[in-house]
Amino acid sequence: MKRLASLITFVCLALLFCANGTMAQSKQLKKDSKKEVKQLEKEGWKLLTGTGTLEYANLKYRAYVEENPDIVPIFGLAEGSNTKIGRNNAVLNGIADYATRATAQVTGKIKSLASADNNQHRVREIDKFAEAYQTSVNQKIYGIVRQHFVLYREDGGRKIFRAYMSFDEKEARRAREEAFMEANERANLEDLSETVHDFISEPVQ
């Protein structure tokens, strides 16, 4: 009976400790988000759409990203006078930036593996692979990305848009693997293909 009472006491204390830790993290998150929003508003950023406030939108976004380790945040910027086009371009630019970084990361490693082989044919194949891979990653990430909110600010008669987005890294990894297979059909990496496939799964920096 004493053991049971001790066990119950231990579990209660553990739950209380976890709850206090979560509350402290939540409090810090709110503080950090509020500070970030203050800086954004100082720079002239405003929430484009929605019935909520910038503070609520940013806090919700930050909480979603930080509470889910597999979620990857991405951002996109665009200029334009048309709100709809500017918003869409900001989203597309954010995705394109990710695809560019993913391609640079992969092709950089491919070229380092092939550096000892001064073969112009292989160089052309790597360039062909990079082009096909980037296009495919771009298309596939567009299909899984989640759009959270968009900000805008006016600067000398023009509008600048900033899109806040995210996606699940597990889904992105599958997208990169599929893009690799499609790109490899268009460019023959020969003996490098197996090695390349191994580091396609690495998160994009």
PDB file of C-alpha atoms in Angstrom:
ATOM      1  CA  MET A   1       0.000   0.000   0.000  1.00  0.00           C
ATOM      2  CA  LYS A   2       2.855   2.341   0.867  1.00  0.00           C
ATOM      3  CA  ARG A   3       4.501   1.537  -2.440  1.00  0.00           C
ATOM      4  CA  LEU A   4       1.299   2.394  -4.297  1.00  0.00           C
ATOM      5  CA  ALA A   5       0.969   5.685  -2.410  1.00  0.00           C
ATOM      6  CA  SER A   6       4.609   6.534  -3.159  1.00  0.00           C
ATOM      7  CA  LEU A   7       4.119   5.690  -6.833  1.00  0.00           C
ATOM      8  CA  ILE A   8       1.009   7.885  -7.057  1.00  0.00           C
ATOM      9  CA  THR A   9       2.872  10.733  -5.345  1.00  0.00           C
ATOM     10  CA  PHE A  10       5.795  10.357  -7.777  1.00  0.00           C
ATOM     11  CA  VAL A  11       3.489  10.377 -10.815  1.00  0.00           C
ATOM     12  CA  CYS A  12       1.647  13.460  -9.546  1.00  0.00           C
ATOM     13  CA  LEU A  13       4.921  15.295  -8.942  1.00  0.00           C
ATOM     14  CA  ALA A  14       6.184  14.325 -12.413  1.00  0.00           C
ATOM     15  CA  LEU A  15       2.987  15.580 -14.048  1.00  0.00           C
ATOM     16  CA  LEU A  16       3.191  18.817 -12.067  1.00  0.00           C
ATOM     17  CA  PHE A  17       6.815  19.283 -13.115  1.00  0.00           C
ATOM     18  CA  CYS A  18       5.923  18.733 -16.786  1.00  0.00           C
ATOM     19  CA  ALA A  19       2.983  21.117 -16.540  1.00  0.00           C
ATOM     20  CA  ASN A  20       5.172  23.811 -14.985  1.00  0.00           C
ATOM     21  CA  GLY A  21       7.788  23.292 -17.706  1.00  0.00           C
ATOM     22  CA  THR A  22       5.152  23.582 -20.430  1.00  0.00           C
ATOM     23  CA  MET A  23       3.717  26.739 -18.874  1.00  0.00           C
ATOM     24  CA  ALA A  24       7.186  28.281 -18.708  1.00  0.00           C
ATOM     25  CA  GLN A  25       7.829  27.444 -22.376  1.00  0.00           C
ATOM     26  CA  SER A  26       4.446  28.852 -23.364  1.00  0.00           C
ATOM     27  CA  LYS A  27       5.125  32.044 -21.436  1.00  0.00           C
ATOM     28  CA  GLN A  28       8.520  32.447 -23.125  1.00  0.00           C
ATOM     29  CA  LEU A  29       6.997  31.765 -26.536  1.00  0.00           C
ATOM     30  CA  LYS A  30       4.391  34.484 -26.004  1.00  0.00           C
ATOM     31  CA  LYS A  31       7.103  36.889 -24.878  1.00  0.00           C
ATOM     32  CA  ASP A  32       9.298  36.140 -27.911  1.00  0.00           C
ATOM     33  CA  SER A  33       6.348  36.368 -30.311  1.00  0.00           C
ATOM     34  CA  LYS A  34       5.227  39.691 -28.862  1.00  0.00           C
ATOM     35  CA  LYS A  35       8.739  41.075 -29.275  1.00  0.00           C
ATOM     36  CA  GLU A  36       8.868  39.852 -32.879  1.00  0.00           C
ATOM     37  CA  VAL A  37       5.476  41.394 -33.685  1.00  0.00           C
ATOM     38  CA  LYS A  38       6.547  44.695 -32.183  1.00  0.00           C
ATOM     39  CA  GLN A  39       9.560  44.747 -34.507  1.00  0.00           C
ATOM     40  CA  LEU A  40       7.424  43.808 -37.526  1.00  0.00           C
ATOM     41  CA  GLU A  41       4.940  46.583 -36.784  1.00  0.00           C
ATOM     42  CA  LYS A  42       7.813  49.019 -36.334  1.00  0.00           C
ATOM     43  CA  GLU A  43       8.957  48.084 -39.849  1.00  0.00           C
ATOM     44  CA  GLY A  44       5.460  48.768 -41.177  1.00  0.00           C
ATOM     45  CA  TRP A  45       4.215  45.204 -41.680  1.00  0.00           C
ATOM     46  CA  LYS A  46       0.461  44.584 -41.526  1.00  0.00           C
ATOM     47  CA  LEU A  47      -1.653  41.448 -41.671  1.00  0.00           C
ATOM     48  CA  LEU A  48      -3.042  41.075 -45.188  1.00  0.00           C
ATOM     49  CA  THR A  49      -6.236  39.149 -44.496  1.00  0.00           C
ATOM     50  CA  GLY A  50      -8.159  37.534 -41.683  1.00  0.00           C
ATOM     51  CA  THR A  51     -10.261  38.697 -38.770  1.00  0.00           C
ATOM     52  CA  GLY A  52      -7.522  38.199 -36.182  1.00  0.00           C
ATOM     53  CA  THR A  53      -4.516  40.294 -35.284  1.00  0.00           C
ATOM     54  CA  LEU A  54      -0.882  40.039 -36.309  1.00  0.00           C
ATOM     55  CA  GLU A  55       0.031  39.128 -32.734  1.00  0.00           C
ATOM     56  CA  TYR A  56      -2.440  36.210 -32.729  1.00  0.00           C
ATOM     57  CA  ALA A  57      -1.401  34.980 -36.189  1.00  0.00           C
ATOM     58  CA  ASN A  58       2.309  35.051 -35.356  1.00  0.00           C
ATOM     59  CA  LEU A  59       1.864  33.367 -31.972  1.00  0.00           C
ATOM     60  CA  LYS A  60      -0.251  30.615 -33.507  1.00  0.00           C
ATOM     61  CA  TYR A  61       2.357  30.080 -36.230  1.00  0.00           C
ATOM     62  CA  ARG A  62       5.292  30.032 -33.803  1.00  0.00           C
ATOM     63  CA  ALA A  63       3.496  27.608 -31.491  1.00  0.00           C
ATOM     64  CA  TYR A  64       2.637  25.289 -34.385  1.00  0.00           C
ATOM     65  CA  VAL A  65       6.235  25.196 -35.584  1.00  0.00           C
ATOM     66  CA  GLU A  66       7.899  24.861 -32.189  1.00  0.00           C
ATOM     67  CA  GLU A  67       5.503  22.240 -30.838  1.00  0.00           C
ATOM     68  CA  ASN A  68       5.959  20.002 -33.888  1.00  0.00           C
ATOM     69  CA  PRO A  69       9.609  18.970 -34.425  1.00  0.00           C
ATOM     70  CA  ASP A  70       8.914  17.673 -37.951  1.00  0.00           C
ATOM     71  CA  ILE A  71       7.479  20.987 -39.147  1.00  0.00           C
ATOM     72  CA  VAL A  72       9.757  23.131 -41.315  1.00  0.00           C
ATOM     73  CA  PRO A  73       8.990  26.881 -41.538  1.00  0.00           C
ATOM     74  CA  ILE A  74       9.636  28.724 -44.795  1.00  0.00           C
ATOM     75  CA  PHE A  75       9.070  32.328 -45.869  1.00  0.00           C
ATOM     76  CA  GLY A  76       8.624  34.063 -49.181  1.00  0.00           C
ATOM     77  CA  LEU A  77       8.913  37.693 -50.316  1.00  0.00           C
ATOM     78  CA  ALA A  78       7.503  39.440 -53.365  1.00  0.00           C
ATOM     79  CA  GLU A  79       6.789  42.942 -54.651  1.00  0.00           C
ATOM     80  CA  GLY A  80       3.805  44.154 -56.619  1.00  0.00           C
ATOM     81  CA  SER A  81       0.836  46.469 -56.789  1.00  0.00           C
ATOM     82  CA  ASN A  82      -1.783  43.720 -57.174  1.00  0.00           C
ATOM     83  CA  THR A  83      -2.565  42.093 -53.828  1.00  0.00           C
ATOM     84  CA  LYS A  84      -3.594  38.689 -55.184  1.00  0.00           C
ATOM     85  CA  ILE A  85      -0.600  38.397 -57.512  1.00  0.00           C
ATOM     86  CA  GLY A  86       1.787  39.695 -54.851  1.00  0.00           C
ATOM     87  CA  ARG A  87       0.530  37.166 -52.310  1.00  0.00           C
ATOM     88  CA  ASN A  88       0.819  34.270 -54.759  1.00  0.00           C
ATOM     89  CA  ASN A  89       4.294  35.348 -55.838  1.00  0.00           C
ATOM     90  CA  ALA A  90       5.440  35.495 -52.212  1.00  0.00           C
ATOM     91  CA  VAL A  91       4.298  31.896 -51.736  1.00  0.00           C
ATOM     92  CA  LEU A  92       5.934  30.753 -54.977  1.00  0.00           C
ATOM     93  CA  ASN A  93       9.179  32.578 -54.178  1.00  0.00           C
ATOM     94  CA  GLY A  94       9.369  30.914 -50.763  1.00  0.00           C
ATOM     95  CA  ILE A  95       8.936  27.475 -52.313  1.00  0.00           C
ATOM     96  CA  ALA A  96      11.409  28.283 -55.101  1.00  0.00           C
ATOM     97  CA  ASP A  97      13.988  29.355 -52.527  1.00  0.00           C
ATOM     98  CA  TYR A  98      13.616  26.009 -50.740  1.00  0.00           C
ATOM     99  CA  ALA A  99      13.930  24.101 -54.039  1.00  0.00           C
ATOM    100  CA  THR A 100      17.063  26.099 -54.901  1.00  0.00           C
ATOM    101  CA  ARG A 101      18.668  25.316 -51.537  1.00  0.00           C
ATOM    102  CA  ALA A 102      17.717  21.640 -51.814  1.00  0.00           C
ATOM    103  CA  THR A 103      19.282  21.450 -55.269  1.00  0.00           C
ATOM    104  CA  ALA A 104      22.448  23.290 -54.240  1.00  0.00           C
ATOM    105  CA  GLN A 105      22.888  20.951 -51.280  1.00  0.00           C
ATOM    106  CA  VAL A 106      22.548  17.830 -53.432  1.00  0.00           C
ATOM    107  CA  THR A 107      24.546  18.982 -56.448  1.00  0.00           C
ATOM    108  CA  GLY A 108      27.322  20.289 -54.194  1.00  0.00           C
ATOM    109  CA  LYS A 109      27.774  16.804 -52.788  1.00  0.00           C
ATOM    110  CA  ILE A 110      27.516  15.190 -56.217  1.00  0.00           C
ATOM    111  CA  LYS A 111      30.239  17.459 -57.580  1.00  0.00           C
ATOM    112  CA  SER A 112      32.476  16.782 -54.599  1.00  0.00           C
ATOM    113  CA  LEU A 113      32.125  13.039 -55.263  1.00  0.00           C
ATOM    114  CA  ALA A 114      32.826  13.502 -58.964  1.00  0.00           C
ATOM    115  CA  SER A 115      35.619  16.061 -58.569  1.00  0.00           C
ATOM    116  CA  ALA A 116      38.339  13.491 -59.213  1.00  0.00           C
ATOM    117  CA  ASP A 117      36.738  12.589 -62.516  1.00  0.00           C
ATOM    118  CA  ASN A 118      37.423  15.416 -64.970  1.00  0.00           C
ATOM    119  CA  ASN A 119      34.781  14.184 -67.394  1.00  0.00           C
ATOM    120  CA  GLN A 120      32.819  16.839 -69.329  1.00  0.00           C
ATOM    121  CA  HIS A 121      30.044  14.364 -70.089  1.00  0.00           C
ATOM    122  CA  ARG A 122      29.514  13.765 -66.386  1.00  0.00           C
ATOM    123  CA  VAL A 123      29.502  17.517 -65.715  1.00  0.00           C
ATOM    124  CA  ARG A 124      26.727  17.947 -68.284  1.00  0.00           C
ATOM    125  CA  GLU A 125      24.757  15.084 -66.726  1.00  0.00           C
ATOM    126  CA  ILE A 126      25.056  16.645 -63.265  1.00  0.00           C
ATOM    127  CA  ASP A 127      23.807  20.000 -64.603  1.00  0.00           C
ATOM    128  CA  LYS A 128      20.917  18.232 -66.337  1.00  0.00           C
ATOM    129  CA  PHE A 129      20.082  16.395 -63.110  1.00  0.00           C
ATOM    130  CA  ALA A 130      20.177  19.643 -61.097  1.00  0.00           C
ATOM    131  CA  GLU A 131      17.756  21.396 -63.436  1.00  0.00           C
ATOM    132  CA  ALA A 132      15.287  18.500 -63.433  1.00  0.00           C
ATOM    133  CA  TYR A 133      15.589  17.969 -59.669  1.00  0.00           C
ATOM    134  CA  GLN A 134      14.958  21.623 -58.821  1.00  0.00           C
ATOM    135  CA  THR A 135      11.870  21.783 -61.058  1.00  0.00           C
ATOM    136  CA  SER A 136      10.451  18.599 -59.548  1.00  0.00           C
ATOM    137  CA  VAL A 137      11.122  19.626 -55.933  1.00  0.00           C
ATOM    138  CA  ASN A 138       9.456  22.975 -56.620  1.00  0.00           C
ATOM    139  CA  GLN A 139       6.307  21.320 -57.940  1.00  0.00           C
ATOM    140  CA  LYS A 140       6.095  18.693 -55.203  1.00  0.00           C
ATOM    141  CA  ILE A 141       6.677  21.075 -52.286  1.00  0.00           C
ATOM    142  CA  TYR A 142       3.914  23.315 -53.651  1.00  0.00           C
ATOM    143  CA  GLY A 143       1.589  20.351 -53.213  1.00  0.00           C
ATOM    144  CA  ILE A 144       2.364  19.858 -49.517  1.00  0.00           C
ATOM    145  CA  VAL A 145       3.055  23.383 -48.272  1.00  0.00           C
ATOM    146  CA  ARG A 146       0.685  24.944 -45.748  1.00  0.00           C
ATOM    147  CA  GLN A 147       0.056  28.660 -45.988  1.00  0.00           C
ATOM    148  CA  HIS A 148      -0.477  30.317 -42.605  1.00  0.00           C
ATOM    149  CA  PHE A 149      -0.689  34.062 -43.191  1.00  0.00           C
ATOM    150  CA  VAL A 150       0.706  36.885 -45.310  1.00  0.00           C
ATOM    151  CA  LEU A 151       2.000  40.296 -44.298  1.00  0.00           C
ATOM    152  CA  TYR A 152       2.436  43.373 -46.429  1.00  0.00           C
ATOM    153  CA  ARG A 153       3.973  46.804 -46.131  1.00  0.00           C
ATOM    154  CA  GLU A 154       4.059  49.801 -48.409  1.00  0.00           C
ATOM    155  CA  ASP A 155       7.367  51.191 -49.564  1.00  0.00           C
ATOM    156  CA  GLY A 156       7.472  54.188 -51.875  1.00  0.00           C
ATOM    157  CA  GLY A 157       4.237  53.445 -53.688  1.00  0.00           C
ATOM    158  CA  ARG A 158       4.855  49.703 -53.999  1.00  0.00           C
ATOM    159  CA  LYS A 159       3.767  46.815 -51.804  1.00  0.00           C
ATOM    160  CA  ILE A 160       6.012  44.118 -50.395  1.00  0.00           C
ATOM    161  CA  PHE A 161       4.416  40.823 -49.394  1.00  0.00           C
ATOM    162  CA  ARG A 162       5.780  38.255 -46.950  1.00  0.00           C
ATOM    163  CA  ALA A 163       4.240  34.770 -46.795  1.00  0.00           C
ATOM    164  CA  TYR A 164       4.574  32.511 -43.748  1.00  0.00           C
ATOM    165  CA  MET A 165       4.398  28.822 -44.628  1.00  0.00           C
ATOM    166  CA  SER A 166       5.373  25.382 -43.378  1.00  0.00           C
ATOM    167  CA  PHE A 167       5.427  21.721 -44.326  1.00  0.00           C
ATOM    168  CA  ASP A 168       6.111  18.363 -42.725  1.00  0.00           C
ATOM    169  CA  GLU A 169       9.730  17.201 -43.160  1.00  0.00           C
ATOM    170  CA  LYS A 170       8.613  13.573 -43.598  1.00  0.00           C
ATOM    171  CA  GLU A 171       6.443  14.609 -46.551  1.00  0.00           C
ATOM    172  CA  ALA A 172       9.228  16.826 -47.904  1.00  0.00           C
ATOM    173  CA  ARG A 173      11.689  13.939 -47.711  1.00  0.00           C
ATOM    174  CA  ARG A 174       9.344  11.757 -49.763  1.00  0.00           C
ATOM    175  CA  ALA A 175       8.962  14.635 -52.221  1.00  0.00           C
ATOM    176  CA  ARG A 176      12.752  14.970 -52.581  1.00  0.00           C
ATOM    177  CA  GLU A 177      13.139  11.212 -53.068  1.00  0.00           C
ATOM    178  CA  GLU A 178      10.468  11.204 -55.782  1.00  0.00           C
ATOM    179  CA  ALA A 179      12.091  14.243 -57.399  1.00  0.00           C
ATOM    180  CA  PHE A 180      15.436  12.422 -57.341  1.00  0.00           C
ATOM    181  CA  MET A 181      14.008   9.404 -59.144  1.00  0.00           C
ATOM    182  CA  GLU A 182      12.370  11.600 -61.786  1.00  0.00           C
ATOM    183  CA  ALA A 183      15.520  13.664 -62.296  1.00  0.00           C
ATOM    184  CA  ASN A 184      17.721  10.583 -62.471  1.00  0.00           C
ATOM    185  CA  GLU A 185      15.607   9.288 -65.353  1.00  0.00           C
ATOM    186  CA  ARG A 186      16.514  12.412 -67.317  1.00  0.00           C
ATOM    187  CA  ALA A 187      20.197  12.443 -66.357  1.00  0.00           C
ATOM    188  CA  ASN A 188      22.388   9.397 -65.996  1.00  0.00           C
ATOM    189  CA  LEU A 189      24.465   9.737 -62.833  1.00  0.00           C
ATOM    190  CA  GLU A 190      25.719   6.175 -63.299  1.00  0.00           C
ATOM    191  CA  ASP A 191      27.676   4.928 -60.274  1.00  0.00           C
ATOM    192  CA  LEU A 192      26.855   8.071 -58.242  1.00  0.00           C
ATOM    193  CA  SER A 193      23.092   7.517 -58.162  1.00  0.00           C
ATOM    194  CA  GLU A 194      23.053   5.159 -55.165  1.00  0.00           C
ATOM    195  CA  THR A 195      25.265   7.455 -53.098  1.00  0.00           C
ATOM    196  CA  VAL A 196      23.195  10.500 -54.042  1.00  0.00           C
ATOM    197  CA  HIS A 197      19.981   8.751 -53.020  1.00  0.00           C
ATOM    198  CA  ASP A 198      21.455   8.152 -49.552  1.00  0.00           C
ATOM    199  CA  PHE A 199      21.860  11.855 -48.735  1.00  0.00           C
ATOM    200  CA  ILE A 200      18.691  13.066 -50.483  1.00  0.00           C
ATOM    201  CA  SER A 201      16.931  12.282 -47.199  1.00  0.00           C
ATOM    202  CA  GLU A 202      19.062  14.769 -45.252  1.00  0.00           C
ATOM    203  CA  PRO A 203      17.100  17.900 -44.186  1.00  0.00           C
ATOM    204  CA  VAL A 204      17.707  20.944 -46.359  1.00  0.00           C
ATOM    205  CA  GLN A 205      19.806  23.592 -44.672  1.00  0.00           C
TER     206      GLN A 205
END
